[in-house]
């Protein structure tokens, strides 16, 4: 990843707000390490090593050496890159204290085009990691789940961890959300049967510095529209309402659950103050960031099959359980987009 002033500011902010001393001189194994969250987690721990002499042994599971060198840049030589994937875990003889499991297929088109592989990577990959962690007798394991695990809720009131909604198991699009639920259940089973200190965190839509410029998801699209001065075109009415989570808040949430979460539990991570529909988000970005230099238009035809099954979704997530551990979201919606856009411009 190109060196980013925005990212360094994000890391300094996290380090000043939380106590991560439990990681000092420990070993941490991260899967999905070249994705947005995995890479930021790896780079943040390297930041702690470089600025606070934490001495963390960072192990990053990577599928491509070329991509790892690009993503980790100057940090590459300070990280133990382990090449392989979650379905074929390479042997690691060193001791491991903590595991953050974030490897997953995340592109919504893949949920449909490669539904079987989506389930395979999620379920069998997670089973492999849990067995690995159990053999290593790790101190703690956190599984990165998704707000999609909630399914289609009734849209009334706040949604807590136990408020699971409907999932159409006959739809290939459900391969992602249904496998996330299965993985959460696997974590609970390992906690119960083997006493493994494992917990899950359901993350809202996360974005921040390092997201691919050409990413097809809505946050990157909105940011590109501002940078390029092009109109925002929505393929639906944009009624879907859900909160977002800026990447630095996601990193602090993951580490909070890793170090303080209760064995076998699930925690929701989101910024409830950012709850807004896709249309409202586009409108506020156009007004407050683009200064009305671009417009919002609609091109509503057939809804793409990879879109969420409930276009009227109102996912008002309650985060009290995670806040009780000492975590609190810091970056609001406008600031999140401002930082994303500034970060994209740096990389460009």
Coordinates of C-alpha atoms in Angstrom, one line a residue:
X1 CA 0.0 0.0 0.0
X2 CA 1.3 3.5 -0.9
X3 CA 2.4 5.4 2.2
X4 CA -0.6 7.4 3.3
X5 CA -0.8 10.4 5.7
X6 CA -4.4 9.7 6.2
X7 CA -3.7 6.1 7.3
X8 CA -1.0 7.2 9.6
X9 CA -3.4 9.7 11.2
X10 CA -5.9 6.8 11.6
X11 CA -3.4 4.6 13.3
X12 CA -2.2 7.4 15.6
X13 CA -5.8 8.0 16.6
X14 CA -6.5 4.3 17.4
X15 CA -3.3 4.0 19.4
X16 CA -4.1 7.1 21.5
X17 CA -7.7 5.9 22.3
X18 CA -7.1 2.3 23.3
X19 CA -4.8 0.1 25.4
X20 CA -3.3 -2.7 23.3
X21 CA -0.5 -3.6 25.7
X22 CA -1.8 -7.2 25.8
X23 CA -0.4 -7.6 22.3
X24 CA 3.1 -6.7 23.4
X25 CA 5.7 -9.4 22.5
X26 CA 2.9 -11.7 21.4
X27 CA 2.4 -13.5 18.1
X28 CA -0.7 -12.7 15.9
X29 CA -1.9 -14.7 12.9
X30 CA -4.1 -12.8 10.4
X31 CA -6.0 -14.4 7.5
X32 CA -7.4 -12.3 4.7
X33 CA -4.3 -10.2 5.3
X34 CA -4.2 -8.4 2.0
X35 CA -7.9 -7.4 2.0
X36 CA -8.9 -3.9 3.4
X37 CA -9.4 -4.9 7.0
X38 CA -6.7 -7.6 7.2
X39 CA -4.0 -5.3 5.7
X40 CA -4.9 -2.4 7.9
X41 CA -4.8 -4.7 11.0
X42 CA -1.4 -6.0 9.9
X43 CA -0.1 -2.5 9.2
X44 CA -1.5 -1.1 12.5
X45 CA 0.4 -3.8 14.5
X46 CA 3.5 -2.9 12.5
X47 CA 2.8 0.7 13.4
X48 CA 2.7 -0.3 17.1
X49 CA 6.0 -2.1 16.7
X50 CA 7.7 0.9 15.0
X51 CA 6.3 3.7 17.2
X52 CA 5.8 2.0 20.6
X53 CA 8.3 -0.9 20.4
X54 CA 5.5 -3.5 20.9
X55 CA 7.5 -6.4 19.5
X56 CA 4.5 -8.1 18.0
X57 CA 5.3 -11.1 15.8
X58 CA 3.0 -10.6 12.9
X59 CA 2.0 -13.6 10.7
X60 CA 0.0 -12.8 7.6
X61 CA -1.6 -15.6 5.5
X62 CA -1.2 -14.5 1.9
X63 CA -2.0 -16.1 -1.4
X64 CA 0.3 -14.0 -3.6
X65 CA 3.8 -12.7 -2.8
X66 CA 3.4 -10.0 -5.4
X67 CA 0.2 -8.7 -3.9
X68 CA 1.7 -8.9 -0.3
X69 CA 4.7 -6.8 -1.4
X70 CA 2.3 -4.2 -3.0
X71 CA -0.1 -4.0 0.0
X72 CA 2.5 -4.1 2.8
X73 CA 5.1 -2.0 0.9
X74 CA 7.8 -0.8 3.4
X75 CA 6.4 -3.1 6.1
X76 CA 6.8 -6.3 4.0
X77 CA 10.2 -7.3 5.4
X78 CA 9.1 -6.9 9.0
X79 CA 6.1 -9.2 8.6
X80 CA 6.1 -13.0 8.5
X81 CA 4.2 -13.7 5.3
X82 CA 2.9 -17.2 5.2
X83 CA 1.9 -18.2 1.6
X84 CA -1.1 -20.4 1.2
X85 CA -4.9 -20.2 1.8
X86 CA -7.4 -21.2 4.4
X87 CA -8.4 -24.4 2.5
X88 CA -4.8 -25.6 2.4
X89 CA -3.1 -24.1 5.5
X90 CA 0.6 -24.2 5.4
X91 CA 2.5 -25.6 8.4
X92 CA 3.5 -23.1 11.1
X93 CA 5.9 -24.4 13.7
X94 CA 6.1 -21.2 15.7
X95 CA 3.7 -20.6 18.6
X96 CA 0.7 -18.4 18.0
X97 CA -1.0 -16.3 20.7
X98 CA -3.9 -14.7 18.8
X99 CA -5.8 -15.4 15.5
X100 CA -7.9 -12.9 13.5
X101 CA -9.7 -14.8 10.8
X102 CA -10.9 -12.5 8.0
X103 CA -10.4 -14.5 4.9
X104 CA -13.6 -14.7 2.9
X105 CA -15.1 -14.2 -0.6
X106 CA -16.6 -10.7 -0.4
X107 CA -17.6 -9.6 -3.9
X108 CA -21.4 -9.9 -4.2
X109 CA -21.3 -11.1 -7.8
X110 CA -19.2 -14.1 -6.6
X111 CA -21.9 -15.1 -4.1
X112 CA -24.0 -15.9 -7.2
X113 CA -21.4 -16.9 -9.8
X114 CA -19.4 -19.0 -7.4
X115 CA -21.8 -19.8 -4.6
X116 CA -20.3 -23.2 -3.9
X117 CA -16.8 -21.7 -3.6
X118 CA -18.2 -19.0 -1.3
X119 CA -19.5 -21.6 1.1
X120 CA -16.4 -23.8 0.8
X121 CA -14.0 -21.0 1.7
X122 CA -16.2 -19.7 4.5
X123 CA -17.1 -23.0 6.2
X124 CA -14.2 -25.3 5.5
X125 CA -11.7 -22.5 5.8
X126 CA -13.0 -21.4 9.2
X127 CA -13.1 -25.1 10.3
X128 CA -9.4 -25.4 9.4
X129 CA -8.6 -22.2 11.2
X130 CA -10.5 -23.2 14.4
X131 CA -8.7 -26.6 14.4
X132 CA -5.4 -24.8 13.9
X133 CA -6.1 -22.4 16.8
X134 CA -7.2 -25.3 19.0
X135 CA -3.9 -27.2 18.3
X136 CA -1.9 -24.0 19.0
X137 CA -3.9 -23.4 22.2
X138 CA -4.2 -19.7 21.3
X139 CA -5.2 -17.1 23.9
X140 CA -8.0 -15.7 21.7
X141 CA -9.5 -16.0 18.3
X142 CA -11.9 -13.6 16.6
X143 CA -13.9 -14.4 13.5
X144 CA -14.9 -11.5 11.2
X145 CA -18.5 -12.0 10.4
X146 CA -20.9 -9.6 8.6
X147 CA -24.1 -7.6 9.2
X148 CA -25.5 -9.8 6.3
X149 CA -25.7 -12.6 8.9
X150 CA -28.7 -10.8 10.3
X151 CA -30.7 -11.6 7.2
X152 CA -33.9 -9.8 6.4
X153 CA -35.2 -8.3 9.6
X154 CA -38.6 -6.6 10.2
X155 CA -37.1 -3.1 10.1
X156 CA -38.8 -2.1 13.4
X157 CA -36.6 -0.8 16.2
X158 CA -33.0 -1.6 16.9
X159 CA -31.5 -4.9 15.9
X160 CA -29.5 -6.7 18.6
X161 CA -27.2 -9.7 18.1
X162 CA -29.9 -12.2 18.8
X163 CA -32.4 -10.6 16.4
X164 CA -31.8 -12.8 13.3
X165 CA -34.1 -12.4 10.4
X166 CA -35.1 -14.4 7.3
X167 CA -32.7 -15.9 4.8
X168 CA -33.9 -17.5 1.6
X169 CA -31.8 -20.7 1.5
X170 CA -32.9 -21.6 -2.0
X171 CA -31.1 -18.5 -3.4
X172 CA -27.4 -18.7 -4.4
X173 CA -27.1 -15.1 -3.2
X174 CA -27.7 -16.4 0.3
X175 CA -24.4 -18.5 0.1
X176 CA -22.6 -15.6 1.8
X177 CA -25.0 -14.7 4.6
X178 CA -25.9 -18.4 5.4
X179 CA -22.3 -19.4 5.5
X180 CA -21.5 -16.5 7.8
X181 CA -24.1 -17.9 10.2
X182 CA -22.7 -21.4 10.0
X183 CA -19.2 -20.0 10.8
X184 CA -20.5 -18.2 13.8
X185 CA -22.1 -21.4 14.9
X186 CA -18.8 -23.3 14.4
X187 CA -17.1 -20.7 16.6
X188 CA -19.7 -21.2 19.3
X189 CA -19.3 -25.0 19.1
X190 CA -15.5 -24.8 19.4
X191 CA -16.0 -22.5 22.5
X192 CA -18.4 -25.0 24.0
X193 CA -16.9 -28.3 23.1
X194 CA -13.1 -27.5 23.3
X195 CA -13.1 -24.4 25.5
X196 CA -11.4 -22.4 22.7
X197 CA -11.6 -18.6 23.5
X198 CA -13.3 -17.7 20.2
X199 CA -15.8 -15.0 19.5
X200 CA -17.3 -13.4 16.4
X201 CA -17.8 -9.8 15.3
X202 CA -20.5 -8.7 12.9
X203 CA -19.2 -5.8 11.0
X204 CA -21.3 -3.2 9.2
X205 CA -20.2 -2.0 5.8
X206 CA -16.6 -1.0 6.3
X207 CA -14.5 1.3 4.1
X208 CA -11.4 3.5 4.4
X209 CA -8.0 4.2 3.0
X210 CA -6.7 1.2 1.0
X211 CA -10.0 0.3 -0.6
X212 CA -9.4 -0.5 -4.3
X213 CA -10.1 2.6 -6.4
X214 CA -12.2 0.5 -8.9
X215 CA -14.1 -1.4 -6.2
X216 CA -17.7 -1.9 -7.3
X217 CA -19.2 -1.3 -3.9
X218 CA -21.2 1.8 -3.1
X219 CA -18.7 3.6 -1.0
X220 CA -15.9 3.4 -3.6
X221 CA -18.4 4.4 -6.3
X222 CA -19.6 7.5 -4.4
X223 CA -15.9 8.5 -3.7
X224 CA -14.9 8.0 -7.4
X225 CA -17.9 10.1 -8.5
X226 CA -16.7 13.0 -6.3
X227 CA -13.1 12.7 -7.4
X228 CA -13.9 12.4 -11.1
X229 CA -16.8 14.9 -11.1
X230 CA -19.3 12.5 -12.5
X231 CA -23.0 12.2 -11.5
X232 CA -24.0 9.5 -9.1
X233 CA -26.4 7.0 -10.8
X234 CA -28.4 4.7 -8.7
X235 CA -29.8 1.4 -10.1
X236 CA -32.6 1.3 -7.4
X237 CA -34.6 3.9 -5.4
X238 CA -31.8 3.7 -2.8
X239 CA -34.1 3.0 0.1
X240 CA -31.8 0.4 1.8
X241 CA -30.9 1.9 5.1
X242 CA -27.9 0.6 7.2
X243 CA -25.0 2.1 9.1
X244 CA -21.4 2.2 8.0
X245 CA -18.1 1.8 9.9
X246 CA -14.9 3.6 9.1
X247 CA -11.9 1.3 8.9
X248 CA -10.0 2.6 11.9
X249 CA -13.2 2.1 14.0
X250 CA -13.4 -1.4 12.6
X251 CA -9.8 -2.2 13.6
X252 CA -10.3 -0.9 17.1
X253 CA -13.5 -3.0 17.4
X254 CA -11.8 -6.2 16.2
X255 CA -8.9 -5.8 18.6
X256 CA -11.4 -5.0 21.5
X257 CA -13.3 -8.2 20.8
X258 CA -10.0 -10.1 20.4
X259 CA -8.7 -8.9 23.8
X260 CA -11.8 -8.3 25.9
X261 CA -14.7 -10.3 24.3
X262 CA -16.4 -13.1 26.1
X263 CA -15.8 -16.6 24.9
X264 CA -18.5 -17.9 22.5
X265 CA -20.2 -14.5 22.1
X266 CA -21.1 -12.4 19.1
X267 CA -20.6 -8.7 18.9
X268 CA -22.0 -6.1 16.5
X269 CA -19.7 -3.3 15.2
X270 CA -21.2 -0.3 13.5
X271 CA -21.6 3.5 14.0
X272 CA -25.4 3.9 14.7
X273 CA -25.2 7.6 14.1
X274 CA -24.4 6.9 10.4
X275 CA -27.7 5.0 9.8
X276 CA -28.9 6.5 6.5
X277 CA -30.4 5.3 3.2
X278 CA -28.2 4.9 0.1
X279 CA -30.1 7.8 -1.5
X280 CA -29.7 10.0 1.6
X281 CA -26.0 9.2 1.7
X282 CA -25.6 10.2 -2.0
X283 CA -27.5 13.4 -1.4
X284 CA -25.5 14.5 1.5
X285 CA -22.2 13.7 -0.2
X286 CA -23.3 15.7 -3.3
X287 CA -24.2 18.7 -1.1
X288 CA -21.6 18.7 1.6
X289 CA -18.5 17.2 -0.2
X290 CA -19.0 17.8 -3.9
X291 CA -20.7 21.2 -3.2
X292 CA -23.4 20.3 -5.7
X293 CA -21.0 20.1 -8.6
X294 CA -22.5 16.7 -9.5
X295 CA -26.0 15.4 -9.5
X296 CA -28.0 12.3 -8.4
X297 CA -29.8 10.5 -11.2
X298 CA -31.6 7.1 -11.4
X299 CA -31.4 4.3 -14.0
X300 CA -33.9 1.8 -12.6
X301 CA -34.3 -1.2 -14.7
X302 CA -34.0 -4.8 -13.6
X303 CA -32.4 -5.0 -10.2
X304 CA -29.0 -6.8 -10.5
X305 CA -29.2 -10.2 -8.8
X306 CA -26.1 -9.5 -6.6
X307 CA -28.0 -6.7 -4.8
X308 CA -29.3 -7.3 -1.3
X309 CA -32.5 -9.4 -1.4
X310 CA -34.4 -6.7 0.6
X311 CA -34.3 -3.3 -1.1
X312 CA -36.3 -1.7 1.7
X313 CA -33.9 -3.0 4.4
X314 CA -33.8 -0.9 7.6
X315 CA -30.9 -2.3 9.6
X316 CA -30.7 -0.2 12.7
X317 CA -27.9 -2.0 14.5
X318 CA -27.5 -1.9 18.3
X319 CA -23.8 -1.9 19.5
X320 CA -24.4 -1.7 23.3
X321 CA -22.7 -5.1 23.8
X322 CA -19.5 -4.0 22.2
X323 CA -19.6 -0.5 23.8
X324 CA -19.8 -2.3 27.2
X325 CA -16.3 -3.7 26.4
X326 CA -14.9 -0.2 26.2
X327 CA -15.2 0.5 22.5
X328 CA -16.8 3.5 20.9
X329 CA -17.1 4.5 17.2
X330 CA -15.3 7.8 16.4
X331 CA -15.7 8.6 12.8
X332 CA -19.0 9.8 11.4
X333 CA -20.4 9.4 7.9
X334 CA -19.2 12.7 6.3
X335 CA -15.7 12.4 7.9
X336 CA -15.5 8.8 6.7
X337 CA -16.1 9.8 3.1
X338 CA -13.8 12.8 3.3
X339 CA -11.0 10.6 4.6
X340 CA -11.8 7.9 2.0
X341 CA -11.6 10.5 -0.8
X342 CA -8.4 12.1 0.5
X343 CA -6.9 8.6 0.8
X344 CA -7.9 7.7 -2.8
X345 CA -6.3 10.9 -4.0
X346 CA -3.1 10.2 -2.2
X347 CA -2.8 6.8 -3.8
X348 CA -3.7 8.2 -7.3

